[in-house]
mmCIF file of C-alpha atoms and ligand atoms in Angstrom:
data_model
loop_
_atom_site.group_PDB
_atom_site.id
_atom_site.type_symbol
_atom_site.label_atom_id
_atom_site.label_comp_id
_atom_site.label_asym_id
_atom_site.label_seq_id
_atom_site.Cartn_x
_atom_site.Cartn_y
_atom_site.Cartn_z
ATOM 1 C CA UNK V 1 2.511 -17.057 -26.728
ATOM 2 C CA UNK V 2 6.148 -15.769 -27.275
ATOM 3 C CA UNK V 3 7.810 -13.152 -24.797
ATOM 4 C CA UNK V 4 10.859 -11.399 -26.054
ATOM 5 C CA UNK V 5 13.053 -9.000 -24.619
ATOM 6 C CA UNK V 6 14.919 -7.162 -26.895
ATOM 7 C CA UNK V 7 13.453 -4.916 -30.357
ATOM 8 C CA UNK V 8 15.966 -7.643 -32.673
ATOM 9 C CA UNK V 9 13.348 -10.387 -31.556
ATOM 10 C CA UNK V 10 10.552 -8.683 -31.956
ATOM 11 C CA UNK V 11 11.310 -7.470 -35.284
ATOM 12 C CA UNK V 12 12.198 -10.527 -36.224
ATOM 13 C CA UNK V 13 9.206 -11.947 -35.105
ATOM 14 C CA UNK V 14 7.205 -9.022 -36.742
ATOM 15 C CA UNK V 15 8.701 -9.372 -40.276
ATOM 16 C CA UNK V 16 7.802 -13.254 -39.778
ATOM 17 C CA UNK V 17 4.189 -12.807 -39.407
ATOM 18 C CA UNK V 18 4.180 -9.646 -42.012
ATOM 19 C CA UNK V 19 6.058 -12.198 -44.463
ATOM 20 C CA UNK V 20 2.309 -13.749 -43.942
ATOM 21 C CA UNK V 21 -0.213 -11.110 -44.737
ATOM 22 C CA UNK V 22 -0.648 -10.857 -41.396
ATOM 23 C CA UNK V 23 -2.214 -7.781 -39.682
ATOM 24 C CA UNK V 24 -0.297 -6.269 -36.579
ATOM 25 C CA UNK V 25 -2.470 -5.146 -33.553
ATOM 26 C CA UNK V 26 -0.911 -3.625 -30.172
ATOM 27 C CA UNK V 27 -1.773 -2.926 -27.126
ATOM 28 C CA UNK V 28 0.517 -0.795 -25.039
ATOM 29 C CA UNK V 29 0.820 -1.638 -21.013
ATOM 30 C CA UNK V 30 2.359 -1.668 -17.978
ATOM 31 C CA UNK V 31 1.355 -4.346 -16.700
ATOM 32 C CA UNK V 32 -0.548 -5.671 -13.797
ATOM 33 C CA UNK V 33 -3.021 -6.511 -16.170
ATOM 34 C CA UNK V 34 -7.023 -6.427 -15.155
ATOM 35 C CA UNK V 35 -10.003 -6.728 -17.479
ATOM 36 C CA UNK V 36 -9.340 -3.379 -19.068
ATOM 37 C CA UNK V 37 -5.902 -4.204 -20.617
ATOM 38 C CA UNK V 38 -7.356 -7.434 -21.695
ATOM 39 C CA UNK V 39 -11.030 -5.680 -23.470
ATOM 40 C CA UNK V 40 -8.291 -3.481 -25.282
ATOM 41 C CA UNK V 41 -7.125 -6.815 -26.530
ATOM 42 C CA UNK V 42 -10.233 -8.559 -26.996
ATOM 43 C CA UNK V 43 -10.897 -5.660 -29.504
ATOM 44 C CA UNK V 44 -7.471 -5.303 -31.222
ATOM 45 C CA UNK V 45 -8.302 -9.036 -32.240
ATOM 46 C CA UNK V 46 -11.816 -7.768 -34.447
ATOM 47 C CA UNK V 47 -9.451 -5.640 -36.247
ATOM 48 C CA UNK V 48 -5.973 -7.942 -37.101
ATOM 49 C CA UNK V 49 -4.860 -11.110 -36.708
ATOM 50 C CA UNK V 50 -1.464 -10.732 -34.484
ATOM 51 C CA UNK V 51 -1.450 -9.762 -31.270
ATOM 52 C CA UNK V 52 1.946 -7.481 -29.463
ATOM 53 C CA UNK V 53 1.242 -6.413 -25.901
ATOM 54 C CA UNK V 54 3.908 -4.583 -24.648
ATOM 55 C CA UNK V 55 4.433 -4.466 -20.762
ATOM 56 C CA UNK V 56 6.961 -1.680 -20.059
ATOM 57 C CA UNK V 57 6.416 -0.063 -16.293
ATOM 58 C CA UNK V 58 7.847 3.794 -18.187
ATOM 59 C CA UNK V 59 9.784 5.589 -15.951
ATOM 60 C CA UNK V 60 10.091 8.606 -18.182
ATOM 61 C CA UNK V 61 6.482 9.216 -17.470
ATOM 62 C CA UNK V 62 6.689 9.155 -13.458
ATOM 63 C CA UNK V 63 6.408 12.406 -12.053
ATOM 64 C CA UNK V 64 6.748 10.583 -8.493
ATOM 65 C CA UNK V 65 9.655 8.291 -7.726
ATOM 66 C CA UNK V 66 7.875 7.082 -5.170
ATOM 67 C CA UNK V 67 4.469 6.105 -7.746
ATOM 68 C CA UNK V 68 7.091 4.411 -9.877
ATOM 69 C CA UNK V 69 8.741 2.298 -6.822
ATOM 70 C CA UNK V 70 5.853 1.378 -5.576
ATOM 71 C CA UNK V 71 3.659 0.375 -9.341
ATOM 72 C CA UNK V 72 2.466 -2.900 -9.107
ATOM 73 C CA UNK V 73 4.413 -5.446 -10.881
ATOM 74 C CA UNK V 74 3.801 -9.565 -11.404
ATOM 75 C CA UNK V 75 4.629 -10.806 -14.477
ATOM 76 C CA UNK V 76 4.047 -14.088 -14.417
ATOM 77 C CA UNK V 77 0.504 -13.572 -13.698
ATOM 78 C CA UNK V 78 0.627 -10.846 -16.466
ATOM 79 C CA UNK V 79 1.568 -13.629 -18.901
ATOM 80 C CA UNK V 80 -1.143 -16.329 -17.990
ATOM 81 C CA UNK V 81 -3.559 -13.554 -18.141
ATOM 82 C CA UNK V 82 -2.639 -12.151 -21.870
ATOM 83 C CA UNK V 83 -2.299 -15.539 -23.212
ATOM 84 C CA UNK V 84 -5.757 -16.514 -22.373
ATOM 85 C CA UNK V 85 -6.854 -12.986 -23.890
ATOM 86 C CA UNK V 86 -5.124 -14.309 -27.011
ATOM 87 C CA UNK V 87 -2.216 -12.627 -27.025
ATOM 88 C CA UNK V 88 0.402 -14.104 -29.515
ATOM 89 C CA UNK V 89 3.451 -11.882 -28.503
ATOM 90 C CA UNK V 90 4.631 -10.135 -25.697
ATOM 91 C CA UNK V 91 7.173 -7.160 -25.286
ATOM 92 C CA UNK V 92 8.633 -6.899 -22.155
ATOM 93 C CA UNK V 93 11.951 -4.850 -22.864
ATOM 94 C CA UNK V 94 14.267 -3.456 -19.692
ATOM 95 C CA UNK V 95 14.892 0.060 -19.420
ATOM 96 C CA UNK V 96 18.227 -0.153 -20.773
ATOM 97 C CA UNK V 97 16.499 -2.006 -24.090
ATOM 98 C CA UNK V 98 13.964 1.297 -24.271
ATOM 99 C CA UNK V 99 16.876 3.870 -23.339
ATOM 100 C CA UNK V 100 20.436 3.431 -24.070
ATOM 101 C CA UNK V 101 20.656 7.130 -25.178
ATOM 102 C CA UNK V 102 18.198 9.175 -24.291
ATOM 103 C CA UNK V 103 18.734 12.499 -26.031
ATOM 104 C CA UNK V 104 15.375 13.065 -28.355
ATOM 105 C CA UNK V 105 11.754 13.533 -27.146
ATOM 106 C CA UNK V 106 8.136 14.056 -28.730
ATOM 107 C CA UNK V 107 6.292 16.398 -26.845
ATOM 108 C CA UNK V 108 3.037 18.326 -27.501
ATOM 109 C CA UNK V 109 1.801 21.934 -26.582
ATOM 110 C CA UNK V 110 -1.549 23.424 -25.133
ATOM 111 C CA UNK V 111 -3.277 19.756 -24.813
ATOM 112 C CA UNK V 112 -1.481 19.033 -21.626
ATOM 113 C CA UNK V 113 -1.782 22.420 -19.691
ATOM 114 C CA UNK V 114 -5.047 21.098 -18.138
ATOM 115 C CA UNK V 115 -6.176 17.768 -16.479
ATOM 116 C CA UNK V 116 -3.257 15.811 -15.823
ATOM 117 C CA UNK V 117 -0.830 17.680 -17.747
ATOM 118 C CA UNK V 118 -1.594 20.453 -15.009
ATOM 119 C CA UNK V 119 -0.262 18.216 -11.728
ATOM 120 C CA UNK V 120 2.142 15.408 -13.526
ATOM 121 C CA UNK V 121 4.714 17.803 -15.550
ATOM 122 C CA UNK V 122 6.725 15.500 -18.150
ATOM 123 C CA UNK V 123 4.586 13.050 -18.178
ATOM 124 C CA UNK V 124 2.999 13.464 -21.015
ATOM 125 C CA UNK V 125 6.256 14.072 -22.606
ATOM 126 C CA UNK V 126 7.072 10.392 -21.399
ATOM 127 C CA UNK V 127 4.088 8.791 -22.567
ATOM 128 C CA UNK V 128 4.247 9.949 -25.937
ATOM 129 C CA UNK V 129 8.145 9.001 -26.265
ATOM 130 C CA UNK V 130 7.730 5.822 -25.524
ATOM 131 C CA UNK V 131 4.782 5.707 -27.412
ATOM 132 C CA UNK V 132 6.291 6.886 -30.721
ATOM 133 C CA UNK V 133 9.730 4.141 -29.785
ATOM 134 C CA UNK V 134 6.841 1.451 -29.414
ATOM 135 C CA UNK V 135 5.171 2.327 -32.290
ATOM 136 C CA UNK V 136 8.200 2.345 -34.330
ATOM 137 C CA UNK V 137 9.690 -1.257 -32.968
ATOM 138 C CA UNK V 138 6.475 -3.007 -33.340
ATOM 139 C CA UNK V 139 4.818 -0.811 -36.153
ATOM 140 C CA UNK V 140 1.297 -2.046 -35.734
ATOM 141 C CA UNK V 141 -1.414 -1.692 -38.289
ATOM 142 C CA UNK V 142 -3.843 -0.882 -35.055
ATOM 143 C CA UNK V 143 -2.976 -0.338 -31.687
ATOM 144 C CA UNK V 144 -5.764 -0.158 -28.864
ATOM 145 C CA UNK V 145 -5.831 2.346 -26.086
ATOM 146 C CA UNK V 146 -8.538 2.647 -23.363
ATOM 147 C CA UNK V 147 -10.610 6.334 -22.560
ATOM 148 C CA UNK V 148 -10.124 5.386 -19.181
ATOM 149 C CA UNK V 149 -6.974 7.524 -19.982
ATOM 150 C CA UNK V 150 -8.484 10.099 -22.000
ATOM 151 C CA UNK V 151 -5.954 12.942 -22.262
ATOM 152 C CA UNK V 152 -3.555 9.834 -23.588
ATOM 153 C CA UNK V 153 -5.756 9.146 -26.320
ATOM 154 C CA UNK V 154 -6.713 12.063 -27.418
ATOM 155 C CA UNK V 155 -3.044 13.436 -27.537
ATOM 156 C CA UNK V 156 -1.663 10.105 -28.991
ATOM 157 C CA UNK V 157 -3.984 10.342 -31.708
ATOM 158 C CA UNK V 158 -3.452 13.882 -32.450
ATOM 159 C CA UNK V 159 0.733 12.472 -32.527
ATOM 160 C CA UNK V 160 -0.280 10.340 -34.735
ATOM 161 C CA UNK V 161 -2.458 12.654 -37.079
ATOM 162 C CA UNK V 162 0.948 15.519 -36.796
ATOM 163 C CA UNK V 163 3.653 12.535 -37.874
ATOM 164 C CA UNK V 164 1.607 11.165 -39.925
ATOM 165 C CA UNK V 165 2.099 7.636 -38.285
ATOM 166 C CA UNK V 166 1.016 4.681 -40.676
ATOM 167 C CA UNK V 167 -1.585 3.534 -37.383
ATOM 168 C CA UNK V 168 -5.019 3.317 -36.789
ATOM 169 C CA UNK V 169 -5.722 3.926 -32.980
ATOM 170 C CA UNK V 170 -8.935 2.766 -31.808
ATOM 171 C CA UNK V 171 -10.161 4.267 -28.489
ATOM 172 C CA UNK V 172 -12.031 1.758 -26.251
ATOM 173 C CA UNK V 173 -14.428 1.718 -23.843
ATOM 174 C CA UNK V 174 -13.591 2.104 -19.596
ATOM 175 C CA UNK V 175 -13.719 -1.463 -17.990
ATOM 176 C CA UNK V 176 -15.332 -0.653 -14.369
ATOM 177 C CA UNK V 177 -15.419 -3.025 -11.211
ATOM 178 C CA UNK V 178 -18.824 -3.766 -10.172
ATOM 179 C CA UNK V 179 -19.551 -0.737 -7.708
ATOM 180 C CA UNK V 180 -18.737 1.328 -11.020
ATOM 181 C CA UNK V 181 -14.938 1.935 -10.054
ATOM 182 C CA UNK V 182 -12.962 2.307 -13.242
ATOM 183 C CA UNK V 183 -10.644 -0.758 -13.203
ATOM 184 C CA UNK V 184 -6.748 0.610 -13.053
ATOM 185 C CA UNK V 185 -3.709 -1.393 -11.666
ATOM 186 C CA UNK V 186 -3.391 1.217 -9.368
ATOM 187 C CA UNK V 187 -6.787 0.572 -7.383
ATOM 188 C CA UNK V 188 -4.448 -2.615 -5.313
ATOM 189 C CA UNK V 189 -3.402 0.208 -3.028
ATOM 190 C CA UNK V 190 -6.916 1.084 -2.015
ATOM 191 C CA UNK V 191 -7.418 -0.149 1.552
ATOM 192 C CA UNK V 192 -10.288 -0.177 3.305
ATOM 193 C CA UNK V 193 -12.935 2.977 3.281
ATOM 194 C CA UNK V 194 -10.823 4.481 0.531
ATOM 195 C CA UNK V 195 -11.602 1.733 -1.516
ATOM 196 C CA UNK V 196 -15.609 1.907 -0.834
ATOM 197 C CA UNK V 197 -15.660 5.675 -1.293
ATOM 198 C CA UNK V 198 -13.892 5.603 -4.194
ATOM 199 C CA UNK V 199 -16.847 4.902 -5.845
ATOM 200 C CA UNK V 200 -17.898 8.632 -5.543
ATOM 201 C CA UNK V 201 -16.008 9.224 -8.523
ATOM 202 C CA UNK V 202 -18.125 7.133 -10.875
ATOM 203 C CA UNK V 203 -20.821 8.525 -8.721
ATOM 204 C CA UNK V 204 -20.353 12.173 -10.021
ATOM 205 C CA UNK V 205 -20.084 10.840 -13.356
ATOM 206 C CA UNK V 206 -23.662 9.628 -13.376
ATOM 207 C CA UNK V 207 -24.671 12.843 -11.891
ATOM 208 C CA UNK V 208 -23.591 14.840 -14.423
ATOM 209 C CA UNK V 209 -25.429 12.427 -16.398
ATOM 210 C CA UNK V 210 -28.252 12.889 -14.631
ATOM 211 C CA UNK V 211 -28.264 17.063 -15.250
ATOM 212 C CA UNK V 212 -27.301 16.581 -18.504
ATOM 213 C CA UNK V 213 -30.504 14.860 -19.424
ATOM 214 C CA UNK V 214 -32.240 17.630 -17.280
ATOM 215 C CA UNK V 215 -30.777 19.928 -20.000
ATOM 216 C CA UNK V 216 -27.990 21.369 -17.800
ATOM 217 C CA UNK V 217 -25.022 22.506 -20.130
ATOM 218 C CA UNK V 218 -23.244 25.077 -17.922
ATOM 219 C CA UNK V 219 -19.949 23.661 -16.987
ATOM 220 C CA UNK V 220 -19.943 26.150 -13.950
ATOM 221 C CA UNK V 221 -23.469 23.951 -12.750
ATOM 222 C CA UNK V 222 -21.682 20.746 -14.040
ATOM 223 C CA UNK V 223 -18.465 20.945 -11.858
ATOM 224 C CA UNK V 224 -19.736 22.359 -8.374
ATOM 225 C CA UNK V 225 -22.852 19.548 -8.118
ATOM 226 C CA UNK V 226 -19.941 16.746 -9.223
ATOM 227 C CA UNK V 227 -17.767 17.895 -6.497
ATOM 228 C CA UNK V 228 -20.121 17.632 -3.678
ATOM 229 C CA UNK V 229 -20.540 13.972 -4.346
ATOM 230 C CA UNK V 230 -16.489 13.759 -4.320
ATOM 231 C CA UNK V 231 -16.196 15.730 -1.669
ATOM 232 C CA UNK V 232 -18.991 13.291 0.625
ATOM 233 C CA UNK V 233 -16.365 10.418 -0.164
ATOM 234 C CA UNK V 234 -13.852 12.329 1.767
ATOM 235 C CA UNK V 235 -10.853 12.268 -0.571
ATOM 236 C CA UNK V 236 -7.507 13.188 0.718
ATOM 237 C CA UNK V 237 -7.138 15.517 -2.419
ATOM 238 C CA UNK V 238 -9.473 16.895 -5.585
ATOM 239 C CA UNK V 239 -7.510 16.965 -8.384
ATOM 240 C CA UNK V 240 -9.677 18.848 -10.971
ATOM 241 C CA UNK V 241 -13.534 18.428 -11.861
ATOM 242 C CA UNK V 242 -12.690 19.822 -15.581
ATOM 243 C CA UNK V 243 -15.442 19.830 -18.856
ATOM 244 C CA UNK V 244 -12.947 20.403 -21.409
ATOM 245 C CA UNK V 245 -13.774 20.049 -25.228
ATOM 246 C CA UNK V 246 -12.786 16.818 -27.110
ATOM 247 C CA UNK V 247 -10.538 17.816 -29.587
ATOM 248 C CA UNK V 248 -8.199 20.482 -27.613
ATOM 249 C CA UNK V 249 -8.535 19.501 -24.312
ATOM 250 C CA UNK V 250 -9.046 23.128 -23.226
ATOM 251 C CA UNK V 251 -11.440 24.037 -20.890
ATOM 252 C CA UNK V 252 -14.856 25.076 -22.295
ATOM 253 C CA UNK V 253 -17.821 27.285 -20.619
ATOM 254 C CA UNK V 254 -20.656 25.026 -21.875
ATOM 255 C CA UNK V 255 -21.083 21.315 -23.436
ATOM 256 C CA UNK V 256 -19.818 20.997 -27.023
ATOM 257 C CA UNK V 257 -20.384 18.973 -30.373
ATOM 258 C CA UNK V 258 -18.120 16.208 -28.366
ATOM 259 C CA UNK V 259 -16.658 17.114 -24.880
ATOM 260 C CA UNK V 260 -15.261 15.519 -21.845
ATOM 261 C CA UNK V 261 -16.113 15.701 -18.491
ATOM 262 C CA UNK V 262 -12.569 14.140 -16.568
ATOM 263 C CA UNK V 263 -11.911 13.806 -12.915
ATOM 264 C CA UNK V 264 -9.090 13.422 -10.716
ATOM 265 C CA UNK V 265 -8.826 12.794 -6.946
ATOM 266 C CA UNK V 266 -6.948 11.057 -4.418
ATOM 267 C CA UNK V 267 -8.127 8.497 -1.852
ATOM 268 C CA UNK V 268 -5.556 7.555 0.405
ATOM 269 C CA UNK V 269 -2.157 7.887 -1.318
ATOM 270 C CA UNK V 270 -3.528 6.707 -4.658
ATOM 271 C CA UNK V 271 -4.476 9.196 -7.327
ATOM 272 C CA UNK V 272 -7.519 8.004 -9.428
ATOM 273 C CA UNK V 273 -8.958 9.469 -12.421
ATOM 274 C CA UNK V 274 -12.244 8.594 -14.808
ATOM 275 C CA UNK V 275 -14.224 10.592 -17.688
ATOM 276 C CA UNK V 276 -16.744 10.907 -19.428
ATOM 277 C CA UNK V 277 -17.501 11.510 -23.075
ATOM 278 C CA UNK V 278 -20.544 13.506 -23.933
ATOM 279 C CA UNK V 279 -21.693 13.729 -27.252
ATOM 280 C CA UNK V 280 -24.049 16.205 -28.848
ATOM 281 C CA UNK V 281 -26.545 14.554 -31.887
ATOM 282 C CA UNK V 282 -28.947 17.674 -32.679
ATOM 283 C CA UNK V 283 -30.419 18.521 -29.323
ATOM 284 C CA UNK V 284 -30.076 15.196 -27.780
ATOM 285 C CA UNK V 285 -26.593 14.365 -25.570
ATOM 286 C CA UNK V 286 -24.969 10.742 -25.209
ATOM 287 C CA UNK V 287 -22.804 10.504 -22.097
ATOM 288 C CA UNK V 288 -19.950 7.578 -22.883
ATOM 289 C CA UNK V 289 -18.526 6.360 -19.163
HETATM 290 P P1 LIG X 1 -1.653 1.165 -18.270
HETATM 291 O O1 LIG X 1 -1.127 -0.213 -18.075
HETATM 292 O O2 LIG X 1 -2.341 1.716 -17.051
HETATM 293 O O3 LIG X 1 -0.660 2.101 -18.878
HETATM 294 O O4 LIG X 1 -2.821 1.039 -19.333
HETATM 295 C C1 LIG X 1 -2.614 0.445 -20.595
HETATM 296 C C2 LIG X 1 -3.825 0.673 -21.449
HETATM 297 O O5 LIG X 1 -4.975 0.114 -20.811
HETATM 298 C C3 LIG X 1 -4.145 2.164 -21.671
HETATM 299 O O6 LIG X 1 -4.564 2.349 -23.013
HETATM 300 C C4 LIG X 1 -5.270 2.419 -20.702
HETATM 301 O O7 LIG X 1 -6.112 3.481 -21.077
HETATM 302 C C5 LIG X 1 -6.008 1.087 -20.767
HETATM 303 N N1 LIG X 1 -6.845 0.915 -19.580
HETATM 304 C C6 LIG X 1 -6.463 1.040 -18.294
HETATM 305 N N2 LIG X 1 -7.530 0.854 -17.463
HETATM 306 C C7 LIG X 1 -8.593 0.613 -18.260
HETATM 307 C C8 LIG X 1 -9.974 0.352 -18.012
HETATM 308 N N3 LIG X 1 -10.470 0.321 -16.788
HETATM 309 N N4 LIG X 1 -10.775 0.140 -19.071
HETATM 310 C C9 LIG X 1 -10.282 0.187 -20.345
HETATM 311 N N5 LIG X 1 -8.994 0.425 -20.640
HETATM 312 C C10 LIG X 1 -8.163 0.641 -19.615
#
C-alpha cells in the first residue's frame, strides 16, 4: 500500500494504474478508521480494481473548533487497518496541500435547512468542497459513502447529478457495534453511562420500526414515541427526531415512496446521529438501519 502526500503523487500514481485499464474506487475519510470506513471499502473493491482512501480530518466542515481539536487522530493504526481492507493507495494531504487559496466553494440550497444543516452552519458547505477537490484529484470511477451520514449522501449525490460529475456513488449500509450503536470515530469519547445509553438511539430506530409495521405513517406519531425512548437514555441534548423525504430532505407529514427517519442527540459532549431508510413497495414498508 502506497501513502502520498501531495495531489502530483497521486496523480501520478492515478494515470499509472489508468495507463492499465484499471478502475478507480474511493473512499473518502477522516480517519480513525472502524469497521464502517473499511465495509465502504470492502464494497468499493466489487465494483473496481484500485483502491484511494483519502484520510483528510476537514476543517472547513467544523462548525466547533473545539470538535475539530479534539477529532480523533492515529494514523499509523489507520494505515495497518486500510491495508488489510485492501487498500492500494492512500491520500493523506495537509491542509496547506487541500487549501493554498481558498477563494471558491460548492454549496447547495434547501437540502441542508433541516437535520444537520439546521445546528452545524457551513458544514455542509465544507463537506461538499472538499468533496468536489477530492473528486477532482483522484477522479474515481466509484467512490463509496456510508448512510450512516445520510444528509452527506444524499446531497453529494444530488452534486454530483447538478455537475454532472463522471462518478458513480454507491451508498452503503450503517456498520453498528454490537448493542446496535452505529459505529463512528467519534463514539471514543463516550465514557461510561453515556456510552451504554447511547444505545437508545438505535433503540428508537427499531421502534419506529416496530409502528411502522403496525401501519403507523404519521410522522407526528413517529417522532413523539421515538423521543421517549431518547429521552429514557438521558441525553444531555435532542438534536432533532426528523422524517424527512428521501430525495429533498424536507420535512414530510406522513411516510413517502422512500423517506428517512434521522436522529441527532448528544450524550455527554459527543453529538451522535443514525437513520433510517424506509421504503414503500405497494402497501408493504422496508425500514433500512
Ligand atoms: P468519516 O471518516 O466519519 O468522515 O466517514 C467517512 C465515510 O465513512 C463516510 O462516507 C461515512 O458515512 C462512512 N461511515 C462512517 N461511519 C459508518 C458506519 N458506522 N457504517 C458505514 N459507513 C460509515
Amino acid at each position: 500500500m502506497k501513502i502520498v502526500h501531495t495531489i502530483n503523487e497521486l496523480r501520478n500514481e492515478i494515470a499509472l494504474q489508468r495507463s492499465h485499464n484499471k478502475k478507480i474506487g474511493f473512499v473518502p475519510t477522516m480517519g480513525y478508521l472502524h469497521q464502517g470506513h473499511l465495509s465502504l471499502v470492502h464494497i468499493s473493491r466489487k465494483h473496481s480494481d484500485y483502491q484511494v482512501m483519502s484520510i483528510f480530518v476537514n476543517k472547513m466542515q467544523f462548525n466547533d473548533p473545539k470538535d475539530y481539536t479534539t477529532y480523533p487522530r492515529d494514523y499509523e493504526r489507520d494505515f495497518a487497518l486500510a491495508k488489510d481492507a485492501g487498500v492500494d493507495l492512500i491520500f493523506l494531504p495537509d491542509d496547506t496541500e487541500m487549501y493554498q487559496n481558498r477563494l471558491v466553494y460548492i454549496d447547495i440550497e434547501m437540502m441542508t435547512d433541516h437535520l444537520c444543516g439546521a445546528t452545524r452552519p457551513g458544514h455542509f458547505r465544507g463537506v461538499l468542497t472538499v468533496v468536489a477537490k477530492l473528486f477532482n484529484i483522484v477522479q474515481p470511477d466509484v467512490s463509496v459513502f456510508g448512510q450512516k451520514d445520510i444528509q452527506q449522501a444524499v446531497i453529494i449525490q444530488k452534486m454530483v447529478k447538478d455537475l454532472n460529475l463522471p462518478v458513480t456513488i454507491i451508498v452503503a449500509p450503517i456498520i453498528r457495534e454490537p448493542d446496535g450503536l452505529a459505529m463512528s470515530s467519534r463514539n471514543v469519547h463516550l465514557k461510561g453511562d453515556d456510552r451504554t445509553n447511547a444505545v437508545v438511539i438505535y433503540k428508537s430506530l427499531q421502534k419506529a420500526e416496530e409502528l411502522i409495521h403496525q401501519g403507523e405513517v404519521q410522522s407526528h406519531k413517529l417522532i413523539p414515541a421515538m423521543t421517549d425512548i431518547i429521552t429514557s437514555g438521558k441525553p444531555k441534548k435532542i438534536d432533532y427526531v426528523s422524517v424527512v423525504d428521501y430525495e429533498t430532505l424536507q420535512p414530510i407529514e406522513s411516510l413517502k415512496e422512500k423517506s428517512v427517519i434521522a436522529v441527532a442527540a448528544f450524550f455527554g459532549p459527543t453529538r451522535l446521529i443514525d437513520n433510517m431508510i424506509v421504503e414503500k413497495k405497494g402497501d408493504t414498508y422496508t425500514c433500512i438501519y
